[in-house]
mmCIF file with all atom_site columns, C-alpha atoms in Angstrom:
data_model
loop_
_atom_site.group_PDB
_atom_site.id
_atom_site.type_symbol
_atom_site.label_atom_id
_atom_site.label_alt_id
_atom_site.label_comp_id
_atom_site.label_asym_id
_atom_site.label_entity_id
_atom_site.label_seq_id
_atom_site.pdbx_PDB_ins_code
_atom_site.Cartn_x
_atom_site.Cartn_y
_atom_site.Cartn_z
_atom_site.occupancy
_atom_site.B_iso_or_equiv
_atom_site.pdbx_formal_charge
_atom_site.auth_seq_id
_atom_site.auth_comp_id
_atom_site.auth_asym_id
_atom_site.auth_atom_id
_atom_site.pdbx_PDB_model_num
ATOM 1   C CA . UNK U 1 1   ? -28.681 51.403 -84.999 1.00 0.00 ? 10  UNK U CA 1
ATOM 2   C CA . UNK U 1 2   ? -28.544 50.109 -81.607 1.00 0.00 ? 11  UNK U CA 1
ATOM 3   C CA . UNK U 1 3   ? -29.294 52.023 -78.550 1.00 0.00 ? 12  UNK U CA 1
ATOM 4   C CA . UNK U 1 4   ? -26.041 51.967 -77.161 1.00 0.00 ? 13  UNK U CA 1
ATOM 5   C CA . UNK U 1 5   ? -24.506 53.993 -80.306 1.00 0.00 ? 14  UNK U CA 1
ATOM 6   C CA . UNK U 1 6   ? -27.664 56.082 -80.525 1.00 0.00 ? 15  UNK U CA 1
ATOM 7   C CA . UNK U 1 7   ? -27.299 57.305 -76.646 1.00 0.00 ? 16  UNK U CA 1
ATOM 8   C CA . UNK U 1 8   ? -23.428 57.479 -77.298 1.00 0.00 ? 17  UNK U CA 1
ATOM 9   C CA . UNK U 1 9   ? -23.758 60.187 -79.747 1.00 0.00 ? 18  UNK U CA 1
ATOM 10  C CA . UNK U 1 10  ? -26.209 62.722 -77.407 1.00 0.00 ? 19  UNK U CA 1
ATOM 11  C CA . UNK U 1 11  ? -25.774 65.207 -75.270 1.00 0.00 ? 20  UNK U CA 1
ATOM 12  C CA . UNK U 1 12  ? -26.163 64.514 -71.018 1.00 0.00 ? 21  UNK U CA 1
ATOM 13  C CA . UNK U 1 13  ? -29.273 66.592 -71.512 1.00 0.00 ? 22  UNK U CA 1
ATOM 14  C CA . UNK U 1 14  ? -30.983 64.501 -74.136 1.00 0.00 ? 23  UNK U CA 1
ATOM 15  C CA . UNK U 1 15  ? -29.859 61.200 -72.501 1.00 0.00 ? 24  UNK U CA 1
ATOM 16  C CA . UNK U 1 16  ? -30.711 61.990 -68.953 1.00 0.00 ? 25  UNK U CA 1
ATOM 17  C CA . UNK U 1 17  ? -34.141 63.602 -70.968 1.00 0.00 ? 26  UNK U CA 1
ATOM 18  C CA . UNK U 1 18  ? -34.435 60.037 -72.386 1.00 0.00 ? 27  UNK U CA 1
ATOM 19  C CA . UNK U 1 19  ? -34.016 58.088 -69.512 1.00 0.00 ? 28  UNK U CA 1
ATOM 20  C CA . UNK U 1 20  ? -36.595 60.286 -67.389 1.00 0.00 ? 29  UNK U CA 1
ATOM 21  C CA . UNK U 1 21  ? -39.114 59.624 -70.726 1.00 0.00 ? 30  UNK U CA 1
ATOM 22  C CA . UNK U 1 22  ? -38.616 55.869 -70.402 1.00 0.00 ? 31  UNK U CA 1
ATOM 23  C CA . UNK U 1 23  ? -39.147 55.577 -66.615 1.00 0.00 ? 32  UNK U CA 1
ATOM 24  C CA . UNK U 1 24  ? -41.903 58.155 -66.818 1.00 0.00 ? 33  UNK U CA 1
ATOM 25  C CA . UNK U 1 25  ? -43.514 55.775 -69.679 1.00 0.00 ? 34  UNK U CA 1
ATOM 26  C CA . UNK U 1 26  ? -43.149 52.708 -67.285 1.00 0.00 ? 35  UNK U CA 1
ATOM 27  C CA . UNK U 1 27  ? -44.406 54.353 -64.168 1.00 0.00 ? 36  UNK U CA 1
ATOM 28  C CA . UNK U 1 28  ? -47.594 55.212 -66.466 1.00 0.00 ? 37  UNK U CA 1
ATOM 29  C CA . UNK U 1 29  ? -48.054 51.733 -68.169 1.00 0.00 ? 38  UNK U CA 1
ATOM 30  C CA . UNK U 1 30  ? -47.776 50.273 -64.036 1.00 0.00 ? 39  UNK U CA 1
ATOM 31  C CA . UNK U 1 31  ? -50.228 52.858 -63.513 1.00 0.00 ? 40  UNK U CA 1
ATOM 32  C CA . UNK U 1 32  ? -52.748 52.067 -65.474 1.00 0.00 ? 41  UNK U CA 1
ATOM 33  C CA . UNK U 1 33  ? -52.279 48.252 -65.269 1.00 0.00 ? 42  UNK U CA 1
ATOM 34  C CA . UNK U 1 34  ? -53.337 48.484 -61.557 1.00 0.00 ? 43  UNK U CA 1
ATOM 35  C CA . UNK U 1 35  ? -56.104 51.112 -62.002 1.00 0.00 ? 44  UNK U CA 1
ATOM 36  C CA . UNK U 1 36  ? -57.099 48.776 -64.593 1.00 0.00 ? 45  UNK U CA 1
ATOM 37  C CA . UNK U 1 37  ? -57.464 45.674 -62.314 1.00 0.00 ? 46  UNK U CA 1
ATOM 38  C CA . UNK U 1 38  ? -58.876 47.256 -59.633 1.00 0.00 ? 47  UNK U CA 1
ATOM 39  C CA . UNK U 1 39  ? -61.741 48.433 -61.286 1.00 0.00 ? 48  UNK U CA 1
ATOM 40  C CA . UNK U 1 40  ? -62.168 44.936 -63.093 1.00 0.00 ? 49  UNK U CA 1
ATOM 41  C CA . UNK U 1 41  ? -61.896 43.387 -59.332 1.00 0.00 ? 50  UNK U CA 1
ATOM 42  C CA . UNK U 1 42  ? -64.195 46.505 -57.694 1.00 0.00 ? 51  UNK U CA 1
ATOM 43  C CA . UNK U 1 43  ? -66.989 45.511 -60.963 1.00 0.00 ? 52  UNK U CA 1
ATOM 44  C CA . UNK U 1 44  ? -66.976 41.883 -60.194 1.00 0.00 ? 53  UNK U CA 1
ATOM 45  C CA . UNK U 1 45  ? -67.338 42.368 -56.041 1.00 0.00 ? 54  UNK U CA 1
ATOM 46  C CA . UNK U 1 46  ? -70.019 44.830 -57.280 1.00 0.00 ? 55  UNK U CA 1
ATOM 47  C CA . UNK U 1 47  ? -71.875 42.360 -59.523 1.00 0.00 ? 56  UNK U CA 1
ATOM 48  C CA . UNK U 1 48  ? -71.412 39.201 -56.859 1.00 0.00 ? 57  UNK U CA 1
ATOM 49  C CA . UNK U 1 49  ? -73.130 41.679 -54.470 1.00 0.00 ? 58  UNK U CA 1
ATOM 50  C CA . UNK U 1 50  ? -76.041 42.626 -56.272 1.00 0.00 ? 59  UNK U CA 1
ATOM 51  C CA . UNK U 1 51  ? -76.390 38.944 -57.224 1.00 0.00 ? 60  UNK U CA 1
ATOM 52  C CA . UNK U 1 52  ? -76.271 37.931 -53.564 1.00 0.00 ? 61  UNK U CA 1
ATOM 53  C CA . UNK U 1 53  ? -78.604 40.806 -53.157 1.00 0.00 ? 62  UNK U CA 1
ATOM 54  C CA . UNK U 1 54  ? -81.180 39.748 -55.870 1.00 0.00 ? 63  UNK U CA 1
ATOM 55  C CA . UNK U 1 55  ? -80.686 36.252 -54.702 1.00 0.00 ? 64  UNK U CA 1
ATOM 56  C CA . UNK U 1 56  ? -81.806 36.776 -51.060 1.00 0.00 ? 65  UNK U CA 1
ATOM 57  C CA . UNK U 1 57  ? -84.309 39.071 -51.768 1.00 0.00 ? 66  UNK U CA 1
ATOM 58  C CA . UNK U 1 58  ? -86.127 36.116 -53.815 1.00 0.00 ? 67  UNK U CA 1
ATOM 59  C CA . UNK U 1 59  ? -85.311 33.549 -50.849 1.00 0.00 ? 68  UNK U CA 1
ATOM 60  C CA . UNK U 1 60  ? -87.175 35.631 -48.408 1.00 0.00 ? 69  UNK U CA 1
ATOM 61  C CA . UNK U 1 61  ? -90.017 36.413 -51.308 1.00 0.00 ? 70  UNK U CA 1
ATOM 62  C CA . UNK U 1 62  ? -90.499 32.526 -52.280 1.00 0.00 ? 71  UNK U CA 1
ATOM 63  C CA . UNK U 1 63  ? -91.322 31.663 -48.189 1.00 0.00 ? 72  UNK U CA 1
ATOM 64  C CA . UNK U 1 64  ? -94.418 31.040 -48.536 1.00 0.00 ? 73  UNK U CA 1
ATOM 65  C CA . UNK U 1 65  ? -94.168 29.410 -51.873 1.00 0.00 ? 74  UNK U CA 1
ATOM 66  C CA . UNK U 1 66  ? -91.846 27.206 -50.890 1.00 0.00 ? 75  UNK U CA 1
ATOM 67  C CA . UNK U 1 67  ? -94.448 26.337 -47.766 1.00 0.00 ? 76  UNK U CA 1
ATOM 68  C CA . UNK U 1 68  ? -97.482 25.402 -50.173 1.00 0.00 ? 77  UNK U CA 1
ATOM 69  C CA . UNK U 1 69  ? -95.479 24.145 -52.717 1.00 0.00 ? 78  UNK U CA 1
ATOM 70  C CA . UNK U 1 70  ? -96.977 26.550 -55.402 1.00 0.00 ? 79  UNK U CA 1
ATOM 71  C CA . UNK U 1 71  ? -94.848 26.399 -58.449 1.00 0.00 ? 80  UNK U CA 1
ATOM 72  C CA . UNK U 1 72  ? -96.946 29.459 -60.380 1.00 0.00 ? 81  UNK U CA 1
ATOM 73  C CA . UNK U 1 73  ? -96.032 31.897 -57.654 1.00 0.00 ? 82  UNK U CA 1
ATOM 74  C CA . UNK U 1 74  ? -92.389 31.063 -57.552 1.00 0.00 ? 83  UNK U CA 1
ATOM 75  C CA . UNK U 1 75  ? -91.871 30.925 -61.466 1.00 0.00 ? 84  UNK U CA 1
ATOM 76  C CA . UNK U 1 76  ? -94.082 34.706 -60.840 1.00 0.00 ? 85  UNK U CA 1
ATOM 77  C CA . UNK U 1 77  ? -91.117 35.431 -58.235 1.00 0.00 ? 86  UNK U CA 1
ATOM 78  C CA . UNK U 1 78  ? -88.388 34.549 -60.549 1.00 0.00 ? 87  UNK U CA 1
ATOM 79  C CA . UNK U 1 79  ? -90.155 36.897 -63.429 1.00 0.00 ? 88  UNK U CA 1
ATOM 80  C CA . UNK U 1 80  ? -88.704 39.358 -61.502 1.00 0.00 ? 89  UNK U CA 1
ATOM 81  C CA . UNK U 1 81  ? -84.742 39.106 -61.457 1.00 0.00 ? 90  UNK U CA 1
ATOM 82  C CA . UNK U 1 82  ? -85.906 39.346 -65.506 1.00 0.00 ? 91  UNK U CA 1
ATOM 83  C CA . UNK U 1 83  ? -85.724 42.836 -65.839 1.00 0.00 ? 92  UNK U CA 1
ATOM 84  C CA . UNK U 1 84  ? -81.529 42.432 -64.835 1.00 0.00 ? 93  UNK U CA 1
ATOM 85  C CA . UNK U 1 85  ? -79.379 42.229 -67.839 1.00 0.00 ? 94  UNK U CA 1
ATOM 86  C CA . UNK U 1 86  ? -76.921 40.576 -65.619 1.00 0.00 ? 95  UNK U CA 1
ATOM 87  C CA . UNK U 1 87  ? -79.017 37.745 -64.495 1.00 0.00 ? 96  UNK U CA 1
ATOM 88  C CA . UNK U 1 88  ? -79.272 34.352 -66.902 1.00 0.00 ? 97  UNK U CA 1
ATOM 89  C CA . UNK U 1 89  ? -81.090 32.491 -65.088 1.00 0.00 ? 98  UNK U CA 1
ATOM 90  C CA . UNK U 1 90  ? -83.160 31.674 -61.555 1.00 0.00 ? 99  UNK U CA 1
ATOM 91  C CA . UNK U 1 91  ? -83.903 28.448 -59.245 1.00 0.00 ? 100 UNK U CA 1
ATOM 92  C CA . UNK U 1 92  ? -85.835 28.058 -56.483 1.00 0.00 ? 101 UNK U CA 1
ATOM 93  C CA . UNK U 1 93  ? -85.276 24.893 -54.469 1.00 0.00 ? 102 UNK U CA 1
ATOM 94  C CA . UNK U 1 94  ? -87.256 23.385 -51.925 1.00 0.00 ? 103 UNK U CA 1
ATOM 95  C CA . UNK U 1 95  ? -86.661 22.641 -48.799 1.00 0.00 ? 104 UNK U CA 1
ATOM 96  C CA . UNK U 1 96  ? -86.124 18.976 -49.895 1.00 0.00 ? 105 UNK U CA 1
ATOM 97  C CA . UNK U 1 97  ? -83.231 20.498 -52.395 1.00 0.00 ? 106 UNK U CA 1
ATOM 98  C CA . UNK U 1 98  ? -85.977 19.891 -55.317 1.00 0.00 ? 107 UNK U CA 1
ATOM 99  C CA . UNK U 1 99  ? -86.567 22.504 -57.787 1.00 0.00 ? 108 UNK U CA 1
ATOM 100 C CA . UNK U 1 100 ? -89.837 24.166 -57.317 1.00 0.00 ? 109 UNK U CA 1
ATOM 101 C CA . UNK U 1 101 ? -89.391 26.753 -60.103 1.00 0.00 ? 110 UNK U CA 1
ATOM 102 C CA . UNK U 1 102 ? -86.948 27.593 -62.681 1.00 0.00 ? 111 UNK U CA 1
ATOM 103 C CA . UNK U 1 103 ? -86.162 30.183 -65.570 1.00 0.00 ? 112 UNK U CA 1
ATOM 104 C CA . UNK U 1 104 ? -83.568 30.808 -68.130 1.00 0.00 ? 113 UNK U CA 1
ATOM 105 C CA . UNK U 1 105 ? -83.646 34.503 -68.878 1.00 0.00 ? 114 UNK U CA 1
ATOM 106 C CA . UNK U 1 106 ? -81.049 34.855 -71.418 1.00 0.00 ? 115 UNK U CA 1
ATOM 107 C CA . UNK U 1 107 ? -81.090 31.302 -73.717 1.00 0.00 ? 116 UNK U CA 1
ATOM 108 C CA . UNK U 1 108 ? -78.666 32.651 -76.066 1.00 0.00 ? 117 UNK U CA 1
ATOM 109 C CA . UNK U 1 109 ? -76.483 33.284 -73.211 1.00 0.00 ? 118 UNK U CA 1
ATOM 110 C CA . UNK U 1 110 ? -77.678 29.866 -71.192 1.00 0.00 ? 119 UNK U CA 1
ATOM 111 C CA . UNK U 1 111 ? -73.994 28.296 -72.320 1.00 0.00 ? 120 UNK U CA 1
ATOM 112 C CA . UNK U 1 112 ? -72.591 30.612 -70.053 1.00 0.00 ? 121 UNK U CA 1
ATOM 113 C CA . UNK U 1 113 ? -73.498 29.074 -67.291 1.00 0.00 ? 122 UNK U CA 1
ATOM 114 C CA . UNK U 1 114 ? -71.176 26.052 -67.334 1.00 0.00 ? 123 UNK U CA 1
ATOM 115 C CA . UNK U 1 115 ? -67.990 28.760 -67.234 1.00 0.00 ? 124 UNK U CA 1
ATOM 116 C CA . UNK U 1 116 ? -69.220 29.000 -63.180 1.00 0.00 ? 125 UNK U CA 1
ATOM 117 C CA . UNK U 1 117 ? -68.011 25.488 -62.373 1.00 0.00 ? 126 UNK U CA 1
ATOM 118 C CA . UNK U 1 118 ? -68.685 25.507 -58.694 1.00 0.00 ? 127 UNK U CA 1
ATOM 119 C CA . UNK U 1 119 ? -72.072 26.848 -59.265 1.00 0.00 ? 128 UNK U CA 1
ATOM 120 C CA . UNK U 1 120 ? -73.296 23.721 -60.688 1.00 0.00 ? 129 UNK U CA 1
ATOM 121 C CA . UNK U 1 121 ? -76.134 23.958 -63.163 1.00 0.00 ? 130 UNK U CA 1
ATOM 122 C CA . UNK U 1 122 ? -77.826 26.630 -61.672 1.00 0.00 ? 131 UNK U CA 1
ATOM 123 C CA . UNK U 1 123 ? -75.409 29.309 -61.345 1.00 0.00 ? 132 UNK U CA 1
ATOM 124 C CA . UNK U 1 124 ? -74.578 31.151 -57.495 1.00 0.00 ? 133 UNK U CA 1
ATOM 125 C CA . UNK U 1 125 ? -76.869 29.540 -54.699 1.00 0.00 ? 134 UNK U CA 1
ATOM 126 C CA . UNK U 1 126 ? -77.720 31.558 -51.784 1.00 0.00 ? 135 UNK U CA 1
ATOM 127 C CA . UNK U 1 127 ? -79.583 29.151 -49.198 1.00 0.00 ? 136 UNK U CA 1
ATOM 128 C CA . UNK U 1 128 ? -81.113 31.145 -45.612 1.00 0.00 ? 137 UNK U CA 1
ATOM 129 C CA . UNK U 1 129 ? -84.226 30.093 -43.484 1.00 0.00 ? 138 UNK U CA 1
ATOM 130 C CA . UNK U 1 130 ? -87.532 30.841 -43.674 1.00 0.00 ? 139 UNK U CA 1
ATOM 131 C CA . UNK U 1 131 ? -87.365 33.880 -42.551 1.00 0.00 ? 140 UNK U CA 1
ATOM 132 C CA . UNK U 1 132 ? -85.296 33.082 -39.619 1.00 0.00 ? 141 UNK U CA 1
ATOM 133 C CA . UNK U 1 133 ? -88.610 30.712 -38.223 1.00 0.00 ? 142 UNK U CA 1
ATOM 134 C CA . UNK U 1 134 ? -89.642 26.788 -37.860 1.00 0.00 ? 143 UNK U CA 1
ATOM 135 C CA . UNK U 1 135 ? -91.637 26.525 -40.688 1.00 0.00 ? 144 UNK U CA 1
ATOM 136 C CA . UNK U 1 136 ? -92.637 23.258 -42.812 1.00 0.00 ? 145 UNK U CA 1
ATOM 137 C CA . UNK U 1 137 ? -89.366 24.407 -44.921 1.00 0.00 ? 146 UNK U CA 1
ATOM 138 C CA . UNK U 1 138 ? -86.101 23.986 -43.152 1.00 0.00 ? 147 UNK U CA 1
ATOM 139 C CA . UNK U 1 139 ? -84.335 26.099 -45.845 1.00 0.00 ? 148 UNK U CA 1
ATOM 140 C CA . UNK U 1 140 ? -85.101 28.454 -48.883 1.00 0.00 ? 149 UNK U CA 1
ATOM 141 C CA . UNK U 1 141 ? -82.228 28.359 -51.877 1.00 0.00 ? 150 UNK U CA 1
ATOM 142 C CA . UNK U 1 142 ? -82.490 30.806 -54.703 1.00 0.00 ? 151 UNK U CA 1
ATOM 143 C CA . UNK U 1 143 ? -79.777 30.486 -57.134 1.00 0.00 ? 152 UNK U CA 1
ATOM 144 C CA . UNK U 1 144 ? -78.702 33.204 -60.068 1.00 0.00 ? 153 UNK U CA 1
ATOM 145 C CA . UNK U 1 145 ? -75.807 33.248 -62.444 1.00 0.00 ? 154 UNK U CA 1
ATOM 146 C CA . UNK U 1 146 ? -74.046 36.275 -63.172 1.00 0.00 ? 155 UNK U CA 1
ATOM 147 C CA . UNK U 1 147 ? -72.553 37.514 -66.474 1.00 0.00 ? 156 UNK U CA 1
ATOM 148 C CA . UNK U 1 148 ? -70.326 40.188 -66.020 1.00 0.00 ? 157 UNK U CA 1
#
């Protein structure tokens, strides 16, 4: 039976009731479409700014590494974006654009990595001075890819 005959044979009451049910229903599905994105656009903004977050936080931590070019206390500075779920793996650079230290947190996630093309092999990378000073090191870089 097609709509047309089924709407034919009802009452003004249960058509207009039918009509307000249908627009209702769409209004609701639009509804919770956009609720839907905006909370998958508010979670990503939130995870790209506690990446940024973690990520500067271990540029102004790895100064001094960075300085002496001590590899043990850089890899010890990376140990710490570890206890993130969220974070796959860490870089620090030298000033030179060398890596001094590196870690992959999650290897059975590692592939993952390659889905952030513009991040390059090491994920988002967050570059600043040292510590806003001259200092042997022109520039810091701590890089961290997000899984979200």
């Amino acid at each position: 039976m097609s709509l047309r005959r089924y709407l034919r044979s009802r009452s003004i009451g249960q058509k207009l009731t039918f009509i307000v049910g249908l627009v209702m229903s769409l209004a609701f599905a639009g509804t919770f479409v956009t609720v839907a994105e905006n909370e998958r656009v508010m979670l990503e903004a939130e995870s790209g700014r506690q990446a940024m977050a973690m990520a500067k936080l271990v540029a102004a931590n790895a100064t001094a590494a960075i300085s002496f070019q001590d590899g043990a206390v850089a890899t010890e500075i990376l140990s710490a974006l570890g206890t993130s779920d969220n974070v796959l793996a860490g870089v620090i650079f030298n000033g030179d654009g060398s890596v001094l230290a590196q870690t992959v947190f999650r290897p059975e996630r590692a592939g993952l990595l390659s889905a952030y093309p513009a991040a390059g092999a090491y994920g988002y990378v967050i570059e600043g001075n040292c510590s806003g000073r001259s200092s042997p090191c022109s520039k810091t870089a701590a890089g961290s890819a997000m899984y979200s």
